[in-house]
Coordinates of C-alpha atoms in Angstrom, one line a residue:
Chain A
G1 CA 30.8 19.6 13.4
Q2 CA 27.2 21.0 14.0
Q3 CA 26.0 20.2 17.3
V4 CA 22.8 20.5 18.7
M5 CA 22.8 20.1 23.0
Q6 CA 20.1 19.2 25.3
I7 CA 19.0 19.5 28.5
P8 CA 18.7 18.3 30.8
Q9 CA 18.5 14.3 29.9
Y10 CA 16.6 13.0 32.2
Q11 CA 13.3 15.0 33.9
H12 CA 11.4 13.1 36.8
V13 CA 8.4 14.6 37.8
Q14 CA 5.2 14.6 39.9
E15 CA 1.9 14.1 37.7
G16 CA 0.9 17.9 37.7
E17 CA 3.8 19.3 37.8
D18 CA 5.8 21.8 34.8
F19 CA 8.0 20.1 32.8
T20 CA 11.0 22.1 29.9
T21 CA 13.1 20.6 27.8
Y22 CA 16.0 22.9 26.1
C23 CA 18.1 22.5 22.5
N24 CA 20.9 24.2 21.3
S25 CA 22.7 24.9 18.2
S26 CA 25.7 25.6 17.7
T27 CA 24.9 27.0 14.3
T28 CA 21.9 28.4 13.0
L29 CA 19.0 26.3 11.9
S30 CA 17.0 27.0 8.8
N31 CA 14.2 24.9 10.9
I32 CA 13.4 22.4 14.2
Q33 CA 11.3 19.9 14.8
W34 CA 10.1 18.0 17.5
Y35 CA 9.8 14.2 18.1
K36 CA 9.0 12.1 20.9
Q37 CA 9.6 8.4 21.5
R38 CA 7.8 6.2 23.7
P39 CA 10.1 3.2 25.5
G40 CA 10.5 0.8 23.5
G41 CA 8.8 2.7 20.6
H42 CA 9.8 4.9 17.8
P43 CA 10.2 8.6 17.0
V44 CA 6.9 9.7 16.3
F45 CA 7.3 13.7 15.1
L46 CA 5.4 16.3 17.2
I47 CA 5.9 19.6 15.0
Q48 CA 8.2 21.8 12.9
L49 CA 9.1 25.6 14.2
V50 CA 10.6 27.2 11.1
K51 CA 9.9 30.7 12.1
S52 CA 13.0 33.4 14.0
G53 CA 10.9 34.1 17.6
E54 CA 7.7 31.3 16.3
V55 CA 5.7 29.9 19.2
K56 CA 3.4 27.6 18.9
K57 CA 1.0 25.0 21.1
Q58 CA -0.4 21.2 21.2
K59 CA -2.9 21.7 23.9
R60 CA -0.9 21.2 26.9
L61 CA 2.7 21.1 25.0
T62 CA 3.9 24.5 23.6
F63 CA 7.1 24.9 21.7
Q64 CA 9.0 28.0 20.7
F65 CA 12.2 28.9 18.9
G66 CA 14.2 31.3 19.3
E67 CA 15.0 34.7 18.2
A68 CA 18.4 34.0 16.3
K69 CA 16.8 30.3 15.2
K70 CA 19.6 28.7 17.1
N71 CA 17.6 27.3 20.1
S72 CA 14.2 26.2 21.2
S73 CA 12.3 24.7 23.9
L74 CA 9.6 22.6 24.7
H75 CA 7.4 23.5 27.5
I76 CA 4.3 20.5 29.2
T77 CA 2.0 22.7 31.7
A78 CA 0.8 19.7 34.1
T79 CA 2.2 16.6 32.6
Q80 CA 0.2 13.7 33.0
T81 CA 1.3 10.2 32.4
T82 CA 0.8 9.6 29.0
D83 CA 3.3 12.4 29.0
V84 CA 6.2 9.3 29.8
G85 CA 8.9 9.0 26.9
T86 CA 12.6 11.1 25.4
Y87 CA 12.1 14.1 23.6
F88 CA 14.0 14.8 20.7
C89 CA 14.5 17.8 18.7
A90 CA 16.4 18.1 15.4
G91 CA 16.7 20.2 13.0
H92 CA 18.0 21.5 9.5
N93 CA 21.7 23.6 9.6
A94 CA 20.9 26.6 7.3
G95 CA 23.0 25.1 4.0
N96 CA 22.0 21.5 4.3
N97 CA 17.9 20.7 4.1
R98 CA 19.0 17.2 4.1
K99 CA 20.1 15.8 6.8
L100 CA 18.1 16.8 10.4
I101 CA 20.7 17.5 13.0
W102 CA 19.6 15.4 16.4
G103 CA 20.2 16.4 20.2
L104 CA 19.8 13.7 22.1
G105 CA 17.0 13.7 23.9
T106 CA 15.3 14.4 27.4
S107 CA 14.0 11.1 28.9
L108 CA 10.5 12.1 31.1
A109 CA 9.4 10.4 33.7
V110 CA 6.0 11.4 35.3
N111 CA 4.6 9.9 38.7
P112 CA 1.2 9.2 39.0
Chain B
N1 CA -1.6 3.8 4.5
A2 CA 0.3 1.6 6.2
G3 CA 3.3 4.0 6.3
V4 CA 6.4 2.7 6.6
T5 CA 7.1 -0.4 7.3
Q6 CA 10.6 -2.2 8.2
T7 CA 11.0 -5.6 8.5
P8 CA 12.7 -8.1 10.8
K9 CA 11.6 -6.4 13.9
F10 CA 13.9 -8.9 16.0
Q11 CA 17.2 -10.2 14.4
V12 CA 19.9 -12.0 15.9
L13 CA 23.7 -12.4 13.8
K14 CA 26.7 -14.3 14.1
T15 CA 29.8 -11.8 13.8
G16 CA 30.8 -12.0 10.1
Q17 CA 27.3 -12.6 8.5
S18 CA 25.3 -10.4 5.4
M19 CA 22.2 -9.4 5.7
T20 CA 19.5 -6.8 4.5
L21 CA 17.1 -4.7 6.5
Q22 CA 14.2 -4.1 4.8
C23 CA 12.0 -0.8 4.7
A24 CA 8.7 0.0 2.8
Q25 CA 6.9 3.4 2.3
D26 CA 3.5 3.9 0.6
M27 CA 3.6 7.4 1.0
N28 CA 4.7 8.3 -2.0
H29 CA 8.0 10.3 -0.4
E30 CA 11.4 11.2 -1.9
Y31 CA 13.1 11.1 0.9
M32 CA 14.0 8.1 3.0
S33 CA 17.0 7.6 5.2
W34 CA 18.0 4.6 7.6
Y35 CA 19.3 5.7 11.5
R36 CA 20.6 3.6 14.7
Q37 CA 20.0 4.6 17.9
D38 CA 22.2 3.3 21.1
P39 CA 21.7 4.2 24.4
G40 CA 23.0 8.6 24.9
M41 CA 23.7 8.6 21.3
G42 CA 21.0 9.6 20.0
L43 CA 20.3 9.2 16.2
R44 CA 22.7 8.7 14.0
L45 CA 22.5 9.0 10.3
I46 CA 23.2 5.9 8.5
H47 CA 22.7 6.8 5.1
Y48 CA 20.1 8.7 2.9
S49 CA 18.4 9.4 -0.5
V50 CA 16.7 12.2 -2.3
G51 CA 14.3 10.0 -4.3
A52 CA 15.2 6.4 -6.3
G53 CA 18.9 6.1 -7.9
I54 CA 19.9 8.8 -5.2
T55 CA 21.6 7.7 -2.4
D56 CA 24.6 9.5 0.1
Q57 CA 26.5 8.5 3.4
G58 CA 25.1 10.0 6.4
E59 CA 27.9 10.3 8.9
V60 CA 27.7 6.6 10.4
P61 CA 28.0 4.8 6.5
N62 CA 31.0 2.5 7.2
G63 CA 29.8 -1.8 7.4
Y64 CA 26.4 -0.6 5.5
N65 CA 25.2 -1.0 1.8
V66 CA 21.9 1.1 0.4
S67 CA 19.7 1.4 -2.8
R68 CA 16.9 2.7 -3.8
S69 CA 15.8 1.4 -7.3
T70 CA 12.2 2.4 -6.2
T71 CA 10.2 5.5 -4.3
E72 CA 8.7 2.8 -1.7
D73 CA 12.0 0.5 -0.8
F74 CA 15.1 1.2 0.4
P75 CA 16.9 -2.0 2.0
L76 CA 19.5 -1.4 4.4
R77 CA 22.6 -4.1 3.6
L78 CA 25.0 -5.6 6.1
L79 CA 28.2 -6.6 4.5
S80 CA 30.0 -8.5 7.3
A81 CA 28.3 -8.1 11.0
A82 CA 30.4 -7.0 13.6
P83 CA 29.3 -6.9 17.9
S84 CA 29.6 -3.0 16.7
Q85 CA 26.4 -2.7 14.4
T86 CA 24.2 -4.6 17.8
S87 CA 22.0 -1.2 17.6
V88 CA 18.0 -0.9 17.0
Y89 CA 17.8 0.5 13.1
F90 CA 15.2 2.9 11.9
C91 CA 13.6 3.6 8.4
A92 CA 11.9 7.2 8.3
S93 CA 10.8 9.0 5.3
S94 CA 9.7 12.5 4.5
Y95 CA 7.4 14.2 1.7
S96 CA 11.3 16.2 1.2
G97 CA 15.0 16.3 2.4
T98 CA 13.7 19.3 4.5
G99 CA 10.8 17.4 6.4
R100 CA 8.5 19.6 6.6
F101 CA 5.5 17.7 7.1
G102 CA 8.4 15.0 9.2
Y103 CA 9.6 12.8 9.2
T104 CA 7.6 9.6 9.5
F105 CA 9.6 6.2 11.6
G106 CA 9.6 2.7 11.0
S107 CA 8.9 0.4 13.8
G108 CA 12.5 -0.3 14.4
T109 CA 14.4 -3.7 13.9
R110 CA 16.1 -4.9 17.1
L111 CA 19.4 -6.3 15.7
T112 CA 21.5 -8.2 18.1
V113 CA 25.7 -9.0 17.0
V114 CA 27.0 -11.8 18.5

């Protein structure tokens, strides 16, 4: 079945360092969504990308959607302790908009 | 707005017991869904609904039933609890199945089956 692979599984950084997580789908996606889950919390929607090659920024976070709409990345500049959590990507198959296909997430730890 | 409300927050069941996890949203979202989250497994879709009276299976539906009699409520029923159903359960809703404005998650129900 369709899969969304997300790497790395874990990332440990010093505060102030940059962080990037990558998602790769085996098939073309109609969109890609990113969520953040704090430890013990629930996923919170960050953003959705729908266009090939789309880039969106939210303060220190930069989101990209690949030209082939099969991969995406989330980059955080100058991490802060408030960035700690697990970041998930999720996308809809181009032929099915009722089920999100989720990556397994990247857990980010930030040393102060 | 309360968003998505899940009850209970914690539950311990004995093997074979049944129970219903409640989910309610006040955003008039057409789409509602149930996920379970296990360590290393990510979020797995159990059941979903695209509107009142319409439900469908996700990737791990066995052992669970759902119904959607109103737009607001989407309860998840465990028919005969098993230890393998120990998990964190999240209800999520969105304006439409495409989740154009993202999915809103409830705070979760942490279920332990002993």
